[in-house]
PDB file of C-alpha atoms in Angstrom:
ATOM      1  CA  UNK A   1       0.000   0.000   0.000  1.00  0.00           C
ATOM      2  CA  UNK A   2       0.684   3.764  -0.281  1.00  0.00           C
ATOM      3  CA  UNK A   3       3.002   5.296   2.367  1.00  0.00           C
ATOM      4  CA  UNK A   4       2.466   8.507   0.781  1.00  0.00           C
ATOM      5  CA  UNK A   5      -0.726   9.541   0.866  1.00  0.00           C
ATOM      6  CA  UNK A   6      -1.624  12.927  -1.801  1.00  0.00           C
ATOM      7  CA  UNK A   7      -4.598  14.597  -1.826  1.00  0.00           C
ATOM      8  CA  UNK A   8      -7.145  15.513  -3.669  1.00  0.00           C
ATOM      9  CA  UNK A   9      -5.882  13.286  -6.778  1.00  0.00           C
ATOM     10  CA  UNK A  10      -7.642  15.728  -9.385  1.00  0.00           C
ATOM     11  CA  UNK A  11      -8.534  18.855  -8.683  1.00  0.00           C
ATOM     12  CA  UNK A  12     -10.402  22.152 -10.685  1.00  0.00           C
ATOM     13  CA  UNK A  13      -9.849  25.309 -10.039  1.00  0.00           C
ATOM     14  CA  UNK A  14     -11.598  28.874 -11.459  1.00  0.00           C
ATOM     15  CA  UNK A  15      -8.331  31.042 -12.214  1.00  0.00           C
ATOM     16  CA  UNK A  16      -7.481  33.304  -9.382  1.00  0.00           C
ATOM     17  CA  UNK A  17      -8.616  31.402  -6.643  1.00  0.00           C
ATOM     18  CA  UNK A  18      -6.203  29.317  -4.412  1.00  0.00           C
ATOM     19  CA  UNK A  19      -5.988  25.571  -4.325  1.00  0.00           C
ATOM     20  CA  UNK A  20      -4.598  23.486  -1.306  1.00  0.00           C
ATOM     21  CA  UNK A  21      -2.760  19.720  -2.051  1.00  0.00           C
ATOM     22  CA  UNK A  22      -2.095  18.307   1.089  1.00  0.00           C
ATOM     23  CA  UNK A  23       0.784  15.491   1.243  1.00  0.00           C
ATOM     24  CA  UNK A  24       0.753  12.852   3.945  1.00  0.00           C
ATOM     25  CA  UNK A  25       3.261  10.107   5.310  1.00  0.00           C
ATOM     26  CA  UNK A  26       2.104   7.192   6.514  1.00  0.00           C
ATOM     27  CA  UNK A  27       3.240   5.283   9.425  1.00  0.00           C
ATOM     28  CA  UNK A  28       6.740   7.124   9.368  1.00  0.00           C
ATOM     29  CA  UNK A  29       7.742  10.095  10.202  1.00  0.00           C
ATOM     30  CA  UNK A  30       9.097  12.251   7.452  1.00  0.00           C
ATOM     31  CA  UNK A  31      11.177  15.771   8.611  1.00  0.00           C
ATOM     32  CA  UNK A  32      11.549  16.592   4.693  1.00  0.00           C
ATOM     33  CA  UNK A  33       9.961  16.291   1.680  1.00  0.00           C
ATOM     34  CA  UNK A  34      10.057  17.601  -1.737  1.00  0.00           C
ATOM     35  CA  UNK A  35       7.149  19.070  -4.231  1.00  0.00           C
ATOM     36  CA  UNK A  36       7.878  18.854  -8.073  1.00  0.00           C
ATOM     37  CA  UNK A  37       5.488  19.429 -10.882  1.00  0.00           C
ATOM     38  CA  UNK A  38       5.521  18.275 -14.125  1.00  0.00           C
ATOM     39  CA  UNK A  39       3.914  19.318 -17.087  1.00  0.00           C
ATOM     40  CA  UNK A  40       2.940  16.964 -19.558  1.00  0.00           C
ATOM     41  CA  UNK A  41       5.379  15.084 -21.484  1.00  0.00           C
ATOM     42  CA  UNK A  42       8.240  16.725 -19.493  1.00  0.00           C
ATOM     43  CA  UNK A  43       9.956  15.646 -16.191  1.00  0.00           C
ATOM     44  CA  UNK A  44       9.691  16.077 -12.671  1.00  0.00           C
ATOM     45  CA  UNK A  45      10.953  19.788 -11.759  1.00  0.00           C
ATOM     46  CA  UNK A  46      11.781  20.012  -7.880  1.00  0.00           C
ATOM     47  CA  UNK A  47      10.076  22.913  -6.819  1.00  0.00           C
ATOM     48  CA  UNK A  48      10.977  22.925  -3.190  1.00  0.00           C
ATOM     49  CA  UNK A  49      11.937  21.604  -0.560  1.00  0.00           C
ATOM     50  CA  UNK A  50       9.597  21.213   2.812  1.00  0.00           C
ATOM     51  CA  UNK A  51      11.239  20.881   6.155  1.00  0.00           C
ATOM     52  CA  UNK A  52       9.280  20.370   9.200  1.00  0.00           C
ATOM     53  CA  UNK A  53       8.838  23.166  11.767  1.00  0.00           C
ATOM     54  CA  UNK A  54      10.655  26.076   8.969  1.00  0.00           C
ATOM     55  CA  UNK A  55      10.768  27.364   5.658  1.00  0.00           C
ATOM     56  CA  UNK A  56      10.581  25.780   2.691  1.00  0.00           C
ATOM     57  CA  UNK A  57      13.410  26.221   0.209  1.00  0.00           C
ATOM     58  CA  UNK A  58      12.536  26.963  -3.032  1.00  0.00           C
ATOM     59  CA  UNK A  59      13.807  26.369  -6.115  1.00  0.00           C
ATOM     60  CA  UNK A  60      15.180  29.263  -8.404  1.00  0.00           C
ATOM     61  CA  UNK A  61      12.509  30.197 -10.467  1.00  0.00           C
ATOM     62  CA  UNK A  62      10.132  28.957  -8.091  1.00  0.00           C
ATOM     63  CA  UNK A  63       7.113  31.784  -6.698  1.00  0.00           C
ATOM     64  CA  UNK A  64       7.470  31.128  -3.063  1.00  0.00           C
ATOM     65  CA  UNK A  65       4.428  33.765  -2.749  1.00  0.00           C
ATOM     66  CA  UNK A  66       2.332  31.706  -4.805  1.00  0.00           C
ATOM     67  CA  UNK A  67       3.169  28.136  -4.095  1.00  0.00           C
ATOM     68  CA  UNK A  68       2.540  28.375  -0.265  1.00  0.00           C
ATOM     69  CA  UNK A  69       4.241  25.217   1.441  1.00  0.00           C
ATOM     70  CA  UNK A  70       3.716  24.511   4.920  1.00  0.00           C
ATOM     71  CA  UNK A  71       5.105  21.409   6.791  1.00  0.00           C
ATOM     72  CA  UNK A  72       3.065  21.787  10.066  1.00  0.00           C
ATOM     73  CA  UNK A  73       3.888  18.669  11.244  1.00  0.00           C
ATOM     74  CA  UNK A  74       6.071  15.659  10.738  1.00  0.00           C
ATOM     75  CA  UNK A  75       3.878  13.836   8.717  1.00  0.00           C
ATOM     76  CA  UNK A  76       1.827  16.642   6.858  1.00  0.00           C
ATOM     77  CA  UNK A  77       2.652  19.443   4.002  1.00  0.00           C
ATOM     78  CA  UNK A  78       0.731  21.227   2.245  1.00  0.00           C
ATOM     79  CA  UNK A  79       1.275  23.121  -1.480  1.00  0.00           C
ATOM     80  CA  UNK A  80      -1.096  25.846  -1.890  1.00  0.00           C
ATOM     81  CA  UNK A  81      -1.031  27.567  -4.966  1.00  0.00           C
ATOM     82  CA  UNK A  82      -2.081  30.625  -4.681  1.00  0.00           C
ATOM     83  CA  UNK A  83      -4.029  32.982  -7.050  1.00  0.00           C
ATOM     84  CA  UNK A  84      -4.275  30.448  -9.612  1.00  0.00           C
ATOM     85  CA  UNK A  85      -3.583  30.467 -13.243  1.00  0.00           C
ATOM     86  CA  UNK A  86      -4.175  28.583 -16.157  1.00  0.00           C
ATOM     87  CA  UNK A  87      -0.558  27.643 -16.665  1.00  0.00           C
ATOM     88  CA  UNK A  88      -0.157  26.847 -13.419  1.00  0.00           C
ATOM     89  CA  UNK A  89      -2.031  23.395 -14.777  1.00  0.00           C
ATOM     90  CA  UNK A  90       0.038  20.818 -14.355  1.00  0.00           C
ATOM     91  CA  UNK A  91       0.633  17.342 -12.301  1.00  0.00           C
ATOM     92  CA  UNK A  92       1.831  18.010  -8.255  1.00  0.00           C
ATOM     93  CA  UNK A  93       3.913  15.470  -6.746  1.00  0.00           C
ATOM     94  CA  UNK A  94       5.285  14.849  -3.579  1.00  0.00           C
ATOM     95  CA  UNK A  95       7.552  12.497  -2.154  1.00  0.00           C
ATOM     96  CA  UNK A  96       8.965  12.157   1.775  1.00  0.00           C
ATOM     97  CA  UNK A  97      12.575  10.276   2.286  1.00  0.00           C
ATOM     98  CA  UNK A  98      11.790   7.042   4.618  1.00  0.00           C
ATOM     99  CA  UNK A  99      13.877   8.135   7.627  1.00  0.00           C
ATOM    100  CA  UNK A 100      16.836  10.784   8.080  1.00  0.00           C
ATOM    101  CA  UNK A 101      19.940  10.140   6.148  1.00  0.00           C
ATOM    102  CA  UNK A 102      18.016   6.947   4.306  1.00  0.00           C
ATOM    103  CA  UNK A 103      18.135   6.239   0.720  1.00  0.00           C
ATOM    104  CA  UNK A 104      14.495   5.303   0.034  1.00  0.00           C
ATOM    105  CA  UNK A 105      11.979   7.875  -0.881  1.00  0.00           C
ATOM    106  CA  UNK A 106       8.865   7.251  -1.705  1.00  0.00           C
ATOM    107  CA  UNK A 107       6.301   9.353  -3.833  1.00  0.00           C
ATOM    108  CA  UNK A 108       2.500  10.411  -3.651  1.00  0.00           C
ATOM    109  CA  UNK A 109       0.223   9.242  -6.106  1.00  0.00           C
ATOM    110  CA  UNK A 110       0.274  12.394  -7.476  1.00  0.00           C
ATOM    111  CA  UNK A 111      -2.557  15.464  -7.650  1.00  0.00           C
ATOM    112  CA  UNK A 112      -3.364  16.768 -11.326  1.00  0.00           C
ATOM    113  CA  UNK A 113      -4.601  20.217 -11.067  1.00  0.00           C
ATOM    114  CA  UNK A 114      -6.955  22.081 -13.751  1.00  0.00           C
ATOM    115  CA  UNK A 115      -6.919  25.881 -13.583  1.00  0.00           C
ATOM    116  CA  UNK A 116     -10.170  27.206 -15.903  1.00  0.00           C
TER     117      UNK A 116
ATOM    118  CA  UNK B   1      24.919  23.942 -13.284  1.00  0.00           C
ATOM    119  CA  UNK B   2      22.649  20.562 -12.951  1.00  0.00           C
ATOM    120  CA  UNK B   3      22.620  18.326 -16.478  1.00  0.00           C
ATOM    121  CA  UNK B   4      21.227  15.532 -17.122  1.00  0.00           C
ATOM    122  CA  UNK B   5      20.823  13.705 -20.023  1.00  0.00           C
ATOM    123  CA  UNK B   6      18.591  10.992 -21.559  1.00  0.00           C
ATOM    124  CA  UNK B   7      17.293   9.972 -24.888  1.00  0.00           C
ATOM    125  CA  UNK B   8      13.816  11.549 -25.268  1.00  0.00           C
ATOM    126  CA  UNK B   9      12.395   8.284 -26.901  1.00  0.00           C
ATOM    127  CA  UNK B  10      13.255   4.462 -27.957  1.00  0.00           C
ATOM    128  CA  UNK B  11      11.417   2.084 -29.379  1.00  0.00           C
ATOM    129  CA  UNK B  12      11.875  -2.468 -28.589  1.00  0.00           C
ATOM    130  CA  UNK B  13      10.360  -5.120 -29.584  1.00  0.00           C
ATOM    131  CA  UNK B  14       8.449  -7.541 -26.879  1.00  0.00           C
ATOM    132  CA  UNK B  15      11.148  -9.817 -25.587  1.00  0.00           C
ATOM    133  CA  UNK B  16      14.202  -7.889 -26.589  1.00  0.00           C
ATOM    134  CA  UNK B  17      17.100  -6.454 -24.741  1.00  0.00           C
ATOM    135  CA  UNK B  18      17.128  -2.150 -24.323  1.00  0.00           C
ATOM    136  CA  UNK B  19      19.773  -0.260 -22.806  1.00  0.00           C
ATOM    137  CA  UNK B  20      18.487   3.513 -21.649  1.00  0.00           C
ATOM    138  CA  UNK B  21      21.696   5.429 -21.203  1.00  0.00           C
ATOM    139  CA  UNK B  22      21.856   8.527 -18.577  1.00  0.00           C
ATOM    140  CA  UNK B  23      24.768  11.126 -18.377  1.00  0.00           C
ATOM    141  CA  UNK B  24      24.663  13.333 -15.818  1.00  0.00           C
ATOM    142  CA  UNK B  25      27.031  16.481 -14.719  1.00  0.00           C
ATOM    143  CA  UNK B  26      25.776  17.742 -11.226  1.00  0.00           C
ATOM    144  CA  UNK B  27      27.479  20.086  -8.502  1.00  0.00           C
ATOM    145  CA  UNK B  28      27.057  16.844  -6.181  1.00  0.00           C
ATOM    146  CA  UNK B  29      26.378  13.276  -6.095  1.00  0.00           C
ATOM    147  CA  UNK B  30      25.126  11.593  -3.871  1.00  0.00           C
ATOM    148  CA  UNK B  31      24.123   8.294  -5.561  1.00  0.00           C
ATOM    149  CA  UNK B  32      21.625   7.776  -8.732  1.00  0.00           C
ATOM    150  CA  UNK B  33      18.302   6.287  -8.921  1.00  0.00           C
ATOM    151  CA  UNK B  34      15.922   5.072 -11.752  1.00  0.00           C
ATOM    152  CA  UNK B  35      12.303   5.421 -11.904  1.00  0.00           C
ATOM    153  CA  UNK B  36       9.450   3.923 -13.947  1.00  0.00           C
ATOM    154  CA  UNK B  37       6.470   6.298 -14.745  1.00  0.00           C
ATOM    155  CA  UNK B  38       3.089   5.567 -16.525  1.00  0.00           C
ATOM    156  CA  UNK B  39       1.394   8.115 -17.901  1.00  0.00           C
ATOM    157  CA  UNK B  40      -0.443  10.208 -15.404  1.00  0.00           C
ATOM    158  CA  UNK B  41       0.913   7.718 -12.389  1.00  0.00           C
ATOM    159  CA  UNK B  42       3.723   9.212  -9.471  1.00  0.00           C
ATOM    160  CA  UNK B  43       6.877   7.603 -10.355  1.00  0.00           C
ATOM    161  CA  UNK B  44       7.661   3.780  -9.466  1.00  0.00           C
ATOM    162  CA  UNK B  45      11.321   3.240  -7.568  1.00  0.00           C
ATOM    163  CA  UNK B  46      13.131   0.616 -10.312  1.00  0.00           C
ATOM    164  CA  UNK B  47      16.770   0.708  -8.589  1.00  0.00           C
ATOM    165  CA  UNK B  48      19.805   3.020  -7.228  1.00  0.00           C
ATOM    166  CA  UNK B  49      23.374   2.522  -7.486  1.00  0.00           C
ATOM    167  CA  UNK B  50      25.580   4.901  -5.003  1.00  0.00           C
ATOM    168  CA  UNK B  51      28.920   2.548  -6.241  1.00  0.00           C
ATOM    169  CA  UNK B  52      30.338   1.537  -9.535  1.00  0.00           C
ATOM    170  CA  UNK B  53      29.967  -1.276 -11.239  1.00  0.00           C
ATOM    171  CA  UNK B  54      26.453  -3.455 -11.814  1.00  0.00           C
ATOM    172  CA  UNK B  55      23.287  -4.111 -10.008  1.00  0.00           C
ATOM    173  CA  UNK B  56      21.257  -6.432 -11.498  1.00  0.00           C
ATOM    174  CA  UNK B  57      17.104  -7.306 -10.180  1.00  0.00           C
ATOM    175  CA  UNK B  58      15.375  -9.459 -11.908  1.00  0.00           C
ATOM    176  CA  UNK B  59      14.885  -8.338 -15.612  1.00  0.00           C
ATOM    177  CA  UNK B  60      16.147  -5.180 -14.646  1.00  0.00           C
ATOM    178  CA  UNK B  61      20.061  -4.121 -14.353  1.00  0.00           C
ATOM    179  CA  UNK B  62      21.293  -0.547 -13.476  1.00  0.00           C
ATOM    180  CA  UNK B  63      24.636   0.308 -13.862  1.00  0.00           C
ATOM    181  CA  UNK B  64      26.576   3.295 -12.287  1.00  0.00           C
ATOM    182  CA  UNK B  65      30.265   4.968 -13.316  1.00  0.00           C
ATOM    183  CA  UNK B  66      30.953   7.790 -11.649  1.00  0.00           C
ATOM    184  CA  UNK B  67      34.270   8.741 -13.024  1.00  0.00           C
ATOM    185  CA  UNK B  68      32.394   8.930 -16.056  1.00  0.00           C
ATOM    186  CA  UNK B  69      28.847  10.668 -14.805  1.00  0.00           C
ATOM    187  CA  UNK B  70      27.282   7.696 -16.502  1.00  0.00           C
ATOM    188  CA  UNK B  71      24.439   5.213 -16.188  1.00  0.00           C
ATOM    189  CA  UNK B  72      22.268   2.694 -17.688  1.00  0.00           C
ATOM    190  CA  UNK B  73      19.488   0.683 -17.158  1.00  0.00           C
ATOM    191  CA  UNK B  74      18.936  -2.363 -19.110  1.00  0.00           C
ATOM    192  CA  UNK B  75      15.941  -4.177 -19.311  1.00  0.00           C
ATOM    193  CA  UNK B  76      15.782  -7.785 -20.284  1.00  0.00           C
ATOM    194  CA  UNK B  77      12.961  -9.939 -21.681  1.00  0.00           C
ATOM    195  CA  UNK B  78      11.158  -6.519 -22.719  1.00  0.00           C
ATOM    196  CA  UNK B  79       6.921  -7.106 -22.055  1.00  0.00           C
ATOM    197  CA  UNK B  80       4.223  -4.373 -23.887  1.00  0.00           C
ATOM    198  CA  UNK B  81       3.581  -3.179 -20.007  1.00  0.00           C
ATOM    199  CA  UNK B  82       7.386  -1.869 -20.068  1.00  0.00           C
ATOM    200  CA  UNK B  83       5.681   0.845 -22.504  1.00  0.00           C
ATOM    201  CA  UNK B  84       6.556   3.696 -20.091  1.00  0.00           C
ATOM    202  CA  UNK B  85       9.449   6.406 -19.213  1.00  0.00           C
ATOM    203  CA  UNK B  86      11.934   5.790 -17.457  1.00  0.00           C
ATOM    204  CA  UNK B  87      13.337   8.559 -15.382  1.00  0.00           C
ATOM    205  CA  UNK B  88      17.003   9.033 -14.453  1.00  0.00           C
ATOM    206  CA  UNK B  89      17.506  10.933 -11.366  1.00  0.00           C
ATOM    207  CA  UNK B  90      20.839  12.092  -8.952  1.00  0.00           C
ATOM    208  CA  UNK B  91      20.593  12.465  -5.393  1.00  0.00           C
ATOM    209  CA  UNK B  92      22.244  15.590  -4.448  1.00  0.00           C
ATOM    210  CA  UNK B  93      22.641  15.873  -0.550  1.00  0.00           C
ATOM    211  CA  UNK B  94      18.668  15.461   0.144  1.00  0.00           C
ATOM    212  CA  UNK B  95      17.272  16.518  -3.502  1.00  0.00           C
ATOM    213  CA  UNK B  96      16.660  14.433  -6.513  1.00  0.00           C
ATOM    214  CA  UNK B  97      17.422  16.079 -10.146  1.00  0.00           C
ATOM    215  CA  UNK B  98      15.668  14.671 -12.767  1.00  0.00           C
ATOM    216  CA  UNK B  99      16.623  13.658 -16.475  1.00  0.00           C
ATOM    217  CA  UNK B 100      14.215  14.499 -18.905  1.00  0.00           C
ATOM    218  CA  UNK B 101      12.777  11.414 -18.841  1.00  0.00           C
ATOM    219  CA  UNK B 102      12.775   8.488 -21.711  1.00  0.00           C
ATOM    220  CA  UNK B 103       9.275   6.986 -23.329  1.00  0.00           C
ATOM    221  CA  UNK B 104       9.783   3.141 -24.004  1.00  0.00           C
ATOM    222  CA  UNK B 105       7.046   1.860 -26.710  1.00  0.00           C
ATOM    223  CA  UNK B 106       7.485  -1.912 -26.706  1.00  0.00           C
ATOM    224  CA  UNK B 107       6.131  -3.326 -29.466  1.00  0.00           C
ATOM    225  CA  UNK B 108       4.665  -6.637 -29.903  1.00  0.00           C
TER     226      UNK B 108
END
């Protein structure tokens, strides 16, 4: 089964409004993870970086106004993209590394979001 | 900079061999994974070398020099579900850099 949990999986938006994906680790406890996007037919681009209990680091080129990320907790963080725009279409993921220092990260399922 | 290199697209035929080369020139290195990704799916973990030399799982084999910023991943005994891409991707301290991915179309 999943130990990272992504939510909602598809998601609509009306442009200018603000959208919330919410990333979850299950049974484990993960101080980082990471948010990438990809657009369609392209890679994943690391967006930024989400450490528990600070700031984010962001990627150059990366909005940190309007992708909001907040790691409240050690098993919760949350992309919101703010003020929402067509381009900003694309497929969220998130992944969480297993425990500190450990080679194994493992990646959402993935939320594709639609700006109209 | 961060580089890293992959063919955009190959083509096999069911039950062949395919090698999917990777070059990579990154400020750090931290060891080198490959991913599987269906269309519209999160990427699947395949394999990650940190050392040189061969790993080898089941039908897949990754291989890792990094005097040379090069890998591969071979897949054996090619089936129509290994239609996918393939994603190279280098661990630098706690981030992973992604290659621009590879589509595999097996064909029967």
């Amino acid at each position: 089964g999943a130990v990272v949990s992504q939510h909602p999986s598809r998601v609509i938006c009306k442009s200018g409004t603000s959208v919330k994906i919410e990333c979850r680790s299950l049974d484990f406890q993960a101080t980082t993870m990471f948010w990438y996007r990809q657009f369609p037919k392209q890679s994943l681009m690391l967006m930024a970086t989400s450490n528990e209990g600070s700031k984010a680091t962001y990627e150059q080129g990366v909005e940190k106004d309007k992708f909001l990320i907040n790691h409240a907790s050690l098993t919760l963080s949350t992309l919101t993209v703010t003020s929402a725009h067509p381009e900003d279409s694309s497929f969220y993921i998130c992944s969480a590394r297993y425990r500190r220092g450990g080679n194994t990260i493992y990646f959402g399922e993935g939320s594709w979001l639609t700006v109209v | 900079g961060q580089n890293i290199d992959q063919p955009t697209e190959m083509t096999a035929t069911e039950g062949a061999i395919v090698q999917i080369n990777c070059t990579y020139q990154t400020s750090g290195f931290n060891g080198l994974f490959w991913y599987q990704q269906h269309a519209g799916e999160a990427p699947t973990f395949l394999s990650y070398n940190v050392l040189d030399g061969l790993e080898e799982k089941g039908r897949f084999s990754s291989f890792l020099s990094r005097s040379k910023g090069y890998s591969y991943l071979l897949l054996k005994e090619l089936q129509m579900k290994d239609s996918a891409s393939y994603l190279c991707a280098v661990r630098n301290t706690d981030k992973l850099i992604f290659g621009t991915g590879t589509r595999l179309q097996v064909f029967p």
